[in-house]
Amino acid sequence: INAEYMGSSFLANRKVVQKKVQSETTTQCNRKFLTSLVPATILNQMFETPESTLAATFNGSVMFVLFDGLDEALAQSDAWEAIHFLNQFYHTLDSLVSAKGVETIKTYPYLVVAGCPDPCVDHTMRLVTLAETFVTAVAQYNAANANKFVVRMRIGIHSGKFYAGVLGIKKFVYDVVGESVNFAYRLADACGHGRIHVSADAAAQTDMSVEYEPFELERKLTPQAKVFHGYEDDSKTKNSLYVVKSLM
């Protein structure tokens, strides 16, 4: 066998292998990046059926986390310090979300869903316990930063039907919409700092380890919210909405 031929054949095969490895590495990097935008389950569907609308109806739980103090903190920082602070802050929250097996939809305001896109029976408990860890984590974060950046948060959780799918073409994103999403936001918006507001629908799906006390919204529910949840007047909300008192 000609040695020169063997050498050229080996080099050709090595280049083919290198290209394949590079291609696979690029594909893995692309998929890793895409999973930061779209849940892995949805990403797989996108590759398998590109023409699919990827829209679905879910019965799960929605949690909004609103932050106060971030804008004031960032106003006192330069660009590098502001981005470094936000990356550290959101890294802490994202790690807690991943540990609970739920999905972050947005970061500002912070929106998390459970039972979507992967259904689970304990979706409400996952978010209530996650909310408690958020409260603790933010308190520790403020203390660790010597209160240089004081972050306060308000949390609202609701369980019910909502829609989810990939929105956009040029800059696509996996998002959730529906009255359940809006109501969770309103619960957070009416919340006091460090408190967790939970709807009756969500509270009914948690176990005895969660202790609640009723509350009334300081801001009036919109007519749409009252119709959707069957409230004839605002006086009924005090028996239908709760704040988490403790977790045993």
Coordinates of N, CA and C in Angstrom, one line a residue:
I1 N 0.9 -1.2 0.0 CA 0.0 0.0 0.0 C 0.9 1.2 0.0
N2 N 0.5 2.2 -0.8 CA 1.3 3.4 -1.0 C 1.2 4.2 0.3
A3 N 2.4 4.5 0.9 CA 2.5 5.3 2.2 C 1.9 6.7 2.0
E4 N 2.2 7.3 0.9 CA 1.8 8.7 0.6 C 0.3 8.7 0.5
Y5 N -0.3 7.6 -0.1 CA -1.8 7.6 -0.2 C -2.4 7.4 1.2
M6 N -1.8 6.5 2.0 CA -2.3 6.3 3.3 C -2.3 7.6 4.1
G7 N -1.2 8.4 4.0 CA -1.1 9.6 4.7 C -2.1 10.6 4.3
S8 N -2.3 10.7 3.0 CA -3.3 11.7 2.5 C -4.7 11.3 2.9
S9 N -4.9 10.0 2.9 CA -6.3 9.4 3.2 C -6.5 9.7 4.7
F10 N -5.5 9.5 5.6 CA -5.7 9.7 7.0 C -6.0 11.2 7.3
L11 N -5.3 12.1 6.6 CA -5.5 13.5 6.8 C -6.9 13.9 6.3
A12 N -7.4 13.3 5.2 CA -8.7 13.6 4.7 C -9.8 13.2 5.7
N13 N -9.6 12.0 6.3 CA -10.5 11.4 7.2 C -10.5 12.3 8.5
R14 N -9.3 12.7 8.9 CA -9.2 13.5 10.1 C -10.0 14.9 9.9
K15 N -9.9 15.4 8.8 CA -10.6 16.7 8.5 C -12.1 16.5 8.5
V16 N -12.5 15.4 8.0 CA -13.9 15.1 8.1 C -14.4 14.9 9.5
V17 N -13.6 14.2 10.3 CA -14.0 14.0 11.7 C -14.0 15.4 12.4
Q18 N -12.9 16.2 12.2 CA -12.8 17.5 12.8 C -14.1 18.4 12.5
K19 N -14.5 18.4 11.2 CA -15.6 19.1 10.8 C -16.9 18.7 11.5
K20 N -17.0 17.3 11.6 CA -18.2 16.8 12.3 C -18.2 17.2 13.7
V21 N -17.0 17.1 14.4 CA -16.9 17.5 15.8 C -17.3 19.0 16.0
Q22 N -16.7 19.8 15.1 CA -17.0 21.2 15.1 C -18.4 21.5 14.9
S23 N -19.0 20.8 14.0 CA -20.5 21.0 13.7 C -21.3 20.6 14.9
E24 N -21.0 19.4 15.5 CA -21.7 19.0 16.7 C -21.6 19.9 17.8
T25 N -20.3 20.4 18.0 CA -20.0 21.4 19.1 C -20.8 22.7 18.9
T26 N -20.9 23.1 17.6 CA -21.6 24.3 17.3 C -23.1 24.1 17.6
T27 N -23.6 22.9 17.2 CA -25.0 22.6 17.4 C -25.3 22.6 18.9
Q28 N -24.4 22.0 19.7 CA -24.6 21.9 21.1 C -24.6 23.3 21.7
C29 N -23.7 24.2 21.3 CA -23.7 25.6 21.8 C -24.9 26.3 21.4
N30 N -25.4 26.1 20.1 CA -26.6 26.7 19.7 C -27.8 26.3 20.5
R31 N -27.9 25.0 20.8 CA -29.0 24.5 21.6 C -29.0 25.0 23.0
K32 N -27.8 25.1 23.6 CA -27.6 25.6 24.9 C -28.1 27.0 25.0
F33 N -27.7 27.8 24.0 CA -28.2 29.2 23.9 C -29.7 29.3 23.8
L34 N -30.2 28.5 22.9 CA -31.7 28.5 22.6 C -32.5 28.1 23.8
T35 N -31.9 27.2 24.6 CA -32.7 26.7 25.8 C -32.7 27.8 26.9
S36 N -31.9 28.9 26.7 CA -32.0 30.0 27.6 C -33.2 30.9 27.2
L37 N -33.7 30.7 26.0 CA -34.8 31.5 25.5 C -36.1 30.7 25.5
V38 N -36.0 29.4 25.2 CA -37.1 28.5 25.1 C -36.9 27.2 25.9
P39 N -37.9 26.8 26.7 CA -37.8 25.5 27.4 C -37.3 24.4 26.5
A40 N -36.5 23.5 27.1 CA -36.0 22.3 26.3 C -37.1 21.5 25.7
T41 N -38.2 21.3 26.3 CA -39.3 20.5 25.8 C -39.8 21.2 24.5
I42 N -40.0 22.5 24.6 CA -40.5 23.3 23.4 C -39.4 23.3 22.3
L43 N -38.2 23.5 22.7 CA -37.1 23.5 21.7 C -37.1 22.2 20.9
N44 N -37.2 21.1 21.5 CA -37.2 19.8 20.8 C -38.4 19.8 19.8
Q45 N -39.5 20.3 20.2 CA -40.7 20.3 19.3 C -40.4 21.2 18.1
M46 N -39.7 22.3 18.4 CA -39.4 23.2 17.3 C -38.5 22.6 16.2
F47 N -37.5 21.7 16.7 CA -36.7 21.0 15.7 C -37.4 19.9 15.0
E48 N -38.3 19.2 15.7 CA -39.0 18.1 15.2 C -40.1 18.5 14.2
T49 N -40.8 19.6 14.6 CA -41.9 20.1 13.7 C -41.8 21.6 13.6
P50 N -40.9 22.1 12.7 CA -40.7 23.5 12.6 C -41.9 24.3 12.2
E51 N -42.9 23.7 11.5 CA -44.1 24.4 11.1 C -45.1 24.5 12.2
S52 N -44.9 23.9 13.3 CA -45.9 23.9 14.4 C -46.0 25.3 15.0
T53 N -47.2 25.6 15.5 CA -47.4 26.9 16.2 C -46.9 26.8 17.6
L54 N -46.8 25.6 18.2 CA -46.3 25.4 19.5 C -47.2 26.1 20.6
A55 N -48.4 26.2 20.3 CA -49.4 26.9 21.2 C -50.1 25.8 22.0
A56 N -50.3 26.0 23.3 CA -51.0 25.0 24.1 C -51.7 25.7 25.3
T57 N -52.7 25.0 25.8 CA -53.4 25.5 27.0 C -53.0 24.7 28.2
F58 N -52.7 25.3 29.3 CA -52.2 24.7 30.5 C -53.1 25.0 31.7
N59 N -53.2 24.1 32.6 CA -53.7 24.4 33.9 C -52.6 24.2 34.9
G60 N -52.0 25.3 35.3 CA -50.9 25.3 36.2 C -50.9 26.5 37.1
S61 N -49.7 27.0 37.5 CA -49.6 28.1 38.4 C -48.7 29.1 37.9
V62 N -49.0 30.4 38.2 CA -48.2 31.5 37.7 C -47.8 32.4 38.9
M63 N -46.5 32.8 38.9 CA -46.0 33.6 40.0 C -45.3 34.8 39.4
F64 N -45.7 36.0 39.9 CA -45.1 37.3 39.5 C -44.3 37.7 40.7
V65 N -43.1 38.2 40.5 CA -42.2 38.8 41.5 C -41.9 40.2 41.1
L66 N -42.3 41.2 41.8 CA -42.1 42.6 41.5 C -41.0 43.1 42.5
F67 N -40.0 43.8 41.9 CA -38.9 44.3 42.7 C -39.0 45.8 42.9
D68 N -38.8 46.3 44.1 CA -38.6 47.7 44.4 C -37.2 48.0 44.9
G69 N -36.7 49.1 44.4 CA -35.3 49.4 44.8 C -34.2 49.2 43.8
L70 N -34.6 48.4 42.8 CA -33.6 48.1 41.7 C -33.2 49.3 41.0
D71 N -34.2 50.1 40.6 CA -33.9 51.3 39.8 C -33.0 52.3 40.6
E72 N -33.4 52.5 41.9 CA -32.6 53.4 42.7 C -31.1 52.9 42.9
A73 N -31.0 51.6 43.0 CA -29.7 51.0 43.2 C -28.8 51.2 41.9
L74 N -29.5 50.9 40.8 CA -28.7 51.0 39.5 C -28.4 52.5 39.2
A75 N -29.2 53.4 39.6 CA -28.9 54.8 39.4 C -27.7 55.3 40.0
Q76 N -27.2 54.6 41.1 CA -26.0 55.0 41.8 C -24.8 54.2 41.3
S77 N -25.0 53.5 40.2 CA -23.9 52.6 39.7 C -23.4 53.0 38.3
D78 N -22.2 52.6 38.0 CA -21.8 52.7 36.6 C -22.3 51.5 35.8
A79 N -22.1 51.4 34.5 CA -22.6 50.4 33.7 C -22.1 49.0 34.1
W80 N -20.8 48.9 34.4 CA -20.2 47.6 34.8 C -20.8 47.1 36.1
E81 N -20.8 48.0 37.1 CA -21.3 47.6 38.4 C -22.8 47.2 38.3
A82 N -23.6 47.9 37.5 CA -25.0 47.7 37.4 C -25.3 46.3 36.8
I83 N -24.6 46.0 35.7 CA -24.8 44.7 35.1 C -24.2 43.5 35.9
H84 N -23.1 43.8 36.6 CA -22.5 42.8 37.5 C -23.5 42.5 38.6
F85 N -24.1 43.5 39.2 CA -25.1 43.3 40.3 C -26.3 42.6 39.8
L86 N -26.8 42.9 38.6 CA -28.0 42.2 38.1 C -27.7 40.8 37.8
N87 N -26.6 40.5 37.2 CA -26.2 39.1 36.9 C -26.1 38.3 38.1
Q88 N -25.5 38.8 39.2 CA -25.4 38.1 40.4 C -26.8 37.9 41.0
F89 N -27.6 38.9 41.0 CA -28.9 38.8 41.6 C -29.8 37.8 40.9
Y90 N -29.8 37.9 39.6 CA -30.7 37.0 38.8 C -30.1 35.5 38.8
H91 N -28.8 35.4 38.9 CA -28.2 34.1 39.0 C -28.7 33.4 40.2
T92 N -28.8 34.1 41.3 CA -29.3 33.5 42.6 C -30.8 33.0 42.4
L93 N -31.6 33.9 41.8 CA -33.0 33.5 41.6 C -33.1 32.4 40.6
D94 N -32.4 32.4 39.5 CA -32.5 31.4 38.5 C -32.1 30.0 39.1
S95 N -31.1 30.0 39.9 CA -30.7 28.7 40.5 C -31.8 28.1 41.4
L96 N -32.5 29.0 42.1 CA -33.6 28.5 43.0 C -34.7 28.0 42.1
V97 N -35.0 28.7 41.0 CA -36.0 28.2 40.1 C -35.7 26.8 39.5
S98 N -34.5 26.7 39.1 CA -34.0 25.4 38.5 C -34.2 24.3 39.5
A99 N -33.8 24.5 40.7 CA -33.9 23.5 41.8 C -35.3 23.0 42.0
K100 N -36.3 23.9 41.7 CA -37.7 23.5 41.9 C -38.3 22.9 40.7
G101 N -37.6 22.9 39.6 CA -38.2 22.2 38.4 C -39.3 23.0 37.8
V102 N -39.2 24.4 37.9 CA -40.2 25.2 37.3 C -39.5 26.1 36.2
E103 N -40.3 26.9 35.5 CA -39.8 27.6 34.4 C -39.8 29.2 34.5
T104 N -38.7 29.8 34.3 CA -38.7 31.3 34.3 C -39.1 31.7 32.9
I105 N -40.1 32.6 32.8 CA -40.6 33.2 31.6 C -40.0 34.5 31.3
K106 N -39.9 35.4 32.3 CA -39.4 36.7 32.2 C -38.5 37.0 33.4
T107 N -37.6 38.0 33.2 CA -36.8 38.4 34.3 C -37.1 39.7 34.9
Y108 N -37.8 40.6 34.1 CA -38.2 41.9 34.6 C -39.4 42.4 34.0
P109 N -40.6 42.3 34.7 CA -40.7 41.7 36.1 C -40.5 40.2 36.0
Y110 N -40.1 39.6 37.1 CA -39.8 38.2 37.2 C -41.1 37.4 37.2
L111 N -41.2 36.5 36.2 CA -42.4 35.7 36.0 C -42.0 34.2 35.9
V112 N -42.6 33.4 36.7 CA -42.3 32.0 36.8 C -43.6 31.2 36.7
V113 N -43.5 30.1 35.9 CA -44.7 29.2 35.8 C -44.3 27.8 36.2
A114 N -45.3 27.1 36.8 CA -45.1 25.7 37.1 C -46.3 24.9 36.5
G115 N -46.0 23.7 36.0 CA -46.9 22.9 35.3 C -47.0 23.2 33.8
C116 N -46.0 24.0 33.3 CA -45.9 24.4 31.9 C -44.4 24.7 31.6
P117 N -43.9 24.1 30.5 CA -44.6 23.3 29.5 C -44.7 21.8 30.0
D118 N -44.0 21.5 31.1 CA -44.1 20.1 31.6 C -45.1 20.0 32.7
P119 N -46.2 19.3 32.5 CA -47.2 19.2 33.5 C -46.7 18.6 34.8
C120 N -47.3 19.0 36.0 CA -46.9 18.4 37.2 C -48.1 18.6 38.2
V121 N -48.4 17.7 39.1 CA -49.5 17.8 40.0 C -49.3 18.8 41.1
D122 N -48.1 19.0 41.5 CA -47.8 19.9 42.6 C -47.3 21.3 42.2
H123 N -47.8 21.8 41.1 CA -47.4 23.0 40.6 C -47.5 24.2 41.5
T124 N -48.6 24.2 42.3 CA -48.8 25.3 43.2 C -47.9 25.3 44.4
M125 N -47.7 24.1 45.0 CA -46.7 24.0 46.1 C -45.3 24.3 45.7
R126 N -45.0 24.0 44.5 CA -43.6 24.4 44.0 C -43.4 25.9 44.0
L127 N -44.4 26.6 43.6 CA -44.3 28.1 43.5 C -44.4 28.7 44.9
V128 N -45.2 28.2 45.8 CA -45.3 28.8 47.1 C -44.0 28.6 47.9
T129 N -43.5 27.4 47.8 CA -42.2 27.1 48.5 C -41.1 27.9 47.8
L130 N -41.1 28.0 46.5 CA -40.1 28.9 45.8 C -40.2 30.3 46.3
A131 N -41.4 30.8 46.4 CA -41.6 32.2 46.9 C -41.0 32.4 48.2
E132 N -41.1 31.4 49.1 CA -40.5 31.5 50.5 C -39.0 31.6 50.4
T133 N -38.4 30.8 49.5 CA -37.0 30.8 49.3 C -36.5 32.1 48.7
F134 N -37.3 32.7 47.9 CA -37.0 34.0 47.3 C -36.9 35.1 48.4
V135 N -37.9 35.1 49.3 CA -37.9 36.1 50.4 C -36.7 35.9 51.2
T136 N -36.3 34.7 51.6 CA -35.1 34.5 52.4 C -33.8 34.9 51.6
A137 N -33.8 34.5 50.3 CA -32.6 34.8 49.5 C -32.4 36.3 49.4
V138 N -33.4 37.0 49.2 CA -33.3 38.5 49.0 C -32.8 39.1 50.3
A139 N -33.4 38.7 51.4 CA -32.9 39.2 52.7 C -31.4 38.9 52.9
Q140 N -31.0 37.7 52.6 CA -29.6 37.4 52.7 C -28.7 38.2 51.7
Y141 N -29.3 38.4 50.5 CA -28.5 39.2 49.5 C -28.3 40.6 50.0
N142 N -29.4 41.2 50.6 CA -29.3 42.6 51.1 C -28.2 42.7 52.2
A143 N -28.2 41.7 53.1 CA -27.3 41.7 54.2 C -25.9 41.5 53.7
A144 N -25.7 40.6 52.7 CA -24.3 40.4 52.2 C -23.7 41.6 51.5
N145 N -24.6 42.4 50.9 CA -24.1 43.6 50.2 C -24.1 44.8 51.1
A146 N -24.2 44.6 52.4 CA -24.2 45.6 53.5 C -25.2 46.7 53.2
N147 N -26.3 46.2 52.6 CA -27.4 47.1 52.3 C -27.1 48.2 51.3
K148 N -26.0 48.0 50.5 CA -25.7 49.0 49.5 C -26.8 49.0 48.4
F149 N -27.2 47.8 48.0 CA -28.3 47.7 47.1 C -29.4 47.0 47.9
V150 N -30.4 47.8 48.3 CA -31.5 47.2 49.1 C -32.6 46.9 48.1
V151 N -33.0 45.6 48.0 CA -34.0 45.1 47.1 C -35.2 44.7 47.9
R152 N -36.3 45.1 47.6 CA -37.6 44.7 48.2 C -38.5 44.0 47.2
M153 N -39.2 43.0 47.6 CA -40.0 42.3 46.6 C -41.4 42.1 47.0
R154 N -42.3 41.9 46.1 CA -43.7 41.6 46.3 C -44.1 40.4 45.4
I155 N -44.8 39.4 45.9 CA -45.0 38.2 45.1 C -46.5 37.9 45.1
G156 N -47.0 37.5 43.9 CA -48.4 37.1 43.7 C -48.4 35.8 43.0
I157 N -49.3 34.9 43.5 CA -49.4 33.5 42.9 C -50.9 33.2 42.6
H158 N -51.1 32.7 41.4 CA -52.5 32.3 41.1 C -52.4 31.0 40.3
S159 N -53.4 30.1 40.5 CA -53.5 28.9 39.7 C -54.7 28.9 38.8
G160 N -54.6 28.4 37.6 CA -55.7 28.4 36.7 C -55.2 28.1 35.3
K161 N -56.1 28.4 34.4 CA -55.8 28.1 32.9 C -55.1 29.3 32.3
F162 N -54.1 29.0 31.5 CA -53.5 30.1 30.7 C -52.9 29.4 29.4
Y163 N -52.5 30.3 28.5 CA -52.0 29.8 27.2 C -50.5 30.1 27.1
A164 N -49.8 29.2 26.4 CA -48.4 29.4 26.2 C -48.0 29.0 24.8
G165 N -46.9 29.7 24.3 CA -46.5 29.4 23.0 C -45.3 30.3 22.6
V166 N -44.7 30.1 21.5 CA -43.6 30.9 21.0 C -44.1 32.1 20.2
L167 N -43.7 33.2 20.7 CA -44.2 34.5 20.0 C -43.0 35.2 19.3
G168 N -43.3 35.8 18.2 CA -42.3 36.5 17.5 C -41.6 35.7 16.4
I169 N -41.0 36.4 15.5 CA -40.3 35.7 14.4 C -38.8 36.1 14.4
K170 N -38.6 37.4 14.3 CA -37.2 37.9 14.3 C -36.5 37.7 15.7
K171 N -37.3 38.0 16.7 CA -36.8 37.8 18.1 C -37.9 37.1 18.9
F172 N -37.8 35.8 18.8 CA -38.9 34.9 19.4 C -38.6 34.7 20.9
V173 N -39.7 34.4 21.5 CA -39.7 34.1 23.0 C -40.8 33.2 23.3
Y174 N -40.6 32.4 24.3 CA -41.7 31.5 24.9 C -42.4 32.3 25.9
D175 N -43.7 32.5 25.8 CA -44.4 33.4 26.7 C -45.7 32.8 27.1
V176 N -46.3 33.3 28.2 CA -47.6 32.9 28.7 C -48.6 34.1 28.7
V177 N -49.8 33.8 28.4 CA -50.8 34.9 28.4 C -52.1 34.4 28.9
G178 N -53.0 35.3 29.3 CA -54.3 34.9 29.8 C -54.7 35.6 31.1
E179 N -55.9 35.5 31.5 CA -56.4 36.2 32.7 C -55.7 35.7 33.9
S180 N -55.3 34.5 34.0 CA -54.6 33.9 35.2 C -53.3 34.6 35.3
V181 N -52.6 34.9 34.2 CA -51.3 35.6 34.3 C -51.6 37.0 34.8
N182 N -52.6 37.7 34.2 CA -52.9 39.1 34.6 C -53.3 39.1 36.1
F183 N -54.0 38.2 36.6 CA -54.5 38.2 38.0 C -53.3 38.0 39.0
A184 N -52.4 37.1 38.6 CA -51.2 36.9 39.4 C -50.4 38.2 39.5
Y185 N -50.3 39.0 38.4 CA -49.6 40.3 38.5 C -50.3 41.2 39.4
R186 N -51.7 41.3 39.3 CA -52.4 42.2 40.2 C -52.2 41.8 41.7
L187 N -52.1 40.5 42.0 CA -51.9 40.1 43.3 C -50.5 40.6 43.8
A188 N -49.5 40.5 43.0 CA -48.2 41.0 43.3 C -48.2 42.5 43.5
D189 N -48.8 43.2 42.6 CA -48.8 44.6 42.5 C -49.5 45.2 43.8
A190 N -50.4 44.5 44.4 CA -51.1 45.0 45.6 C -50.5 44.5 46.9
C191 N -49.3 43.8 46.7 CA -48.7 43.2 47.9 C -47.7 44.1 48.6
G192 N -47.6 43.9 49.9 CA -46.6 44.6 50.7 C -45.2 44.0 50.5
H193 N -44.2 44.7 50.9 CA -42.8 44.2 50.7 C -42.6 43.0 51.6
G194 N -42.0 42.0 50.9 CA -41.7 40.7 51.6 C -42.9 39.8 51.9
R195 N -44.0 40.1 51.2 CA -45.2 39.3 51.4 C -45.5 38.5 50.2
I196 N -46.3 37.5 50.3 CA -46.7 36.6 49.3 C -48.2 36.5 49.2
H197 N -48.8 37.1 48.2 CA -50.3 37.0 48.0 C -50.6 35.8 47.2
V198 N -51.6 35.0 47.6 CA -52.0 33.8 47.0 C -53.5 33.8 46.8
S199 N -54.0 33.5 45.6 CA -55.4 33.4 45.3 C -56.0 32.2 46.0
A200 N -57.4 32.2 46.1 CA -58.1 31.1 46.7 C -57.9 29.8 45.8
D201 N -57.8 30.0 44.5 CA -57.6 28.9 43.6 C -56.2 28.2 43.9
A202 N -55.2 29.1 44.1 CA -53.9 28.5 44.4 C -53.8 27.9 45.8
A203 N -54.4 28.6 46.8 CA -54.4 28.1 48.2 C -55.0 26.8 48.3
A204 N -56.1 26.5 47.5 CA -56.8 25.3 47.6 C -56.0 24.1 47.1
Q205 N -54.9 24.4 46.4 CA -54.1 23.3 45.9 C -52.8 23.1 46.6
T206 N -52.6 23.8 47.8 CA -51.5 23.5 48.6 C -51.8 22.6 49.8
D207 N -50.8 22.1 50.4 CA -51.1 21.2 51.5 C -51.1 21.9 52.9
M208 N -51.3 21.1 54.0 CA -51.4 21.7 55.3 C -50.2 22.3 55.9
S209 N -49.1 22.2 55.1 CA -47.8 22.8 55.6 C -47.8 24.3 55.5
V210 N -48.7 24.8 54.7 CA -48.8 26.3 54.4 C -49.9 26.9 55.2
E211 N -49.5 27.9 56.0 CA -50.5 28.6 56.8 C -50.8 29.9 56.2
Y212 N -52.1 30.2 56.0 CA -52.5 31.5 55.4 C -53.3 32.3 56.4
E213 N -53.4 33.6 56.0 CA -54.4 34.5 56.6 C -55.1 35.3 55.5
P214 N -56.4 35.6 55.6 CA -57.0 36.3 54.6 C -56.6 37.8 54.5
F215 N -56.8 38.4 53.4 CA -56.5 39.8 53.2 C -57.4 40.4 52.2
E216 N -57.5 41.7 52.2 CA -58.2 42.5 51.2 C -57.3 43.3 50.3
L217 N -57.5 43.3 49.1 CA -56.7 44.1 48.2 C -56.8 45.5 48.5
E218 N -55.7 46.2 48.6 CA -55.7 47.7 48.9 C -56.2 48.4 47.6
R219 N -55.9 47.8 46.5 CA -56.4 48.4 45.2 C -57.6 47.6 44.7
K220 N -58.6 48.3 44.2 CA -59.8 47.6 43.8 C -59.5 46.6 42.6
L221 N -60.1 45.5 42.6 CA -60.0 44.6 41.5 C -60.8 45.2 40.3
T222 N -60.3 44.9 39.1 CA -60.9 45.5 37.9 C -62.2 44.7 37.7
P223 N -63.2 45.2 37.0 CA -64.4 44.5 36.7 C -64.1 43.1 36.0
Q224 N -63.1 43.1 35.1 CA -62.7 41.9 34.4 C -62.3 40.8 35.4
A225 N -61.5 41.2 36.4 CA -61.1 40.2 37.4 C -62.2 39.7 38.2
K226 N -63.2 40.6 38.6 CA -64.3 40.2 39.4 C -65.2 39.2 38.6
V227 N -65.4 39.4 37.3 CA -66.2 38.6 36.5 C -65.5 37.2 36.4
F228 N -64.2 37.2 36.1 CA -63.4 36.0 35.8 C -63.5 35.1 37.1
H229 N -63.3 35.7 38.3 CA -63.2 34.9 39.5 C -64.5 34.8 40.2
G230 N -65.6 35.3 39.6 CA -66.9 35.2 40.2 C -67.2 36.1 41.4
Y231 N -66.4 37.2 41.5 CA -66.6 38.1 42.6 C -67.7 39.2 42.2
E232 N -68.8 39.2 43.0 CA -69.8 40.2 42.7 C -69.5 41.6 43.3
D233 N -68.7 41.6 44.3 CA -68.3 42.9 44.9 C -67.0 42.7 45.6
D234 N -66.3 43.8 45.9 CA -65.0 43.7 46.5 C -65.0 43.2 47.9
S235 N -66.1 43.2 48.6 CA -66.1 42.7 50.0 C -65.9 41.2 50.1
K236 N -66.1 40.5 48.9 CA -65.9 39.1 49.0 C -64.4 38.7 48.8
T237 N -63.6 39.6 48.4 CA -62.2 39.3 48.2 C -61.5 38.9 49.5
K238 N -62.0 39.4 50.6 CA -61.3 39.2 51.8 C -61.3 37.7 52.2
N239 N -62.3 37.0 51.7 CA -62.5 35.6 52.0 C -61.9 34.7 50.9
S240 N -61.4 35.4 49.8 CA -61.0 34.6 48.7 C -59.5 34.8 48.3
L241 N -58.8 35.7 49.0 CA -57.4 36.0 48.8 C -56.7 35.9 50.0
Y242 N -55.4 35.4 49.9 CA -54.7 35.0 51.1 C -53.2 35.5 51.0
V243 N -52.6 35.7 52.2 CA -51.2 36.0 52.3 C -50.6 34.8 53.0
V244 N -49.4 34.3 52.6 CA -48.7 33.2 53.2 C -48.2 33.7 54.6
K245 N -48.6 33.1 55.7 CA -48.2 33.4 57.0 C -46.9 32.7 57.4
S246 N -46.9 31.4 57.1 CA -45.7 30.6 57.4 C -45.8 29.3 56.7
L247 N -44.6 28.7 56.6 CA -44.4 27.3 56.0 C -43.8 26.4 57.0
M248 N -44.5 25.3 57.3 CA -43.9 24.4 58.4 C -43.0 23.4 57.7

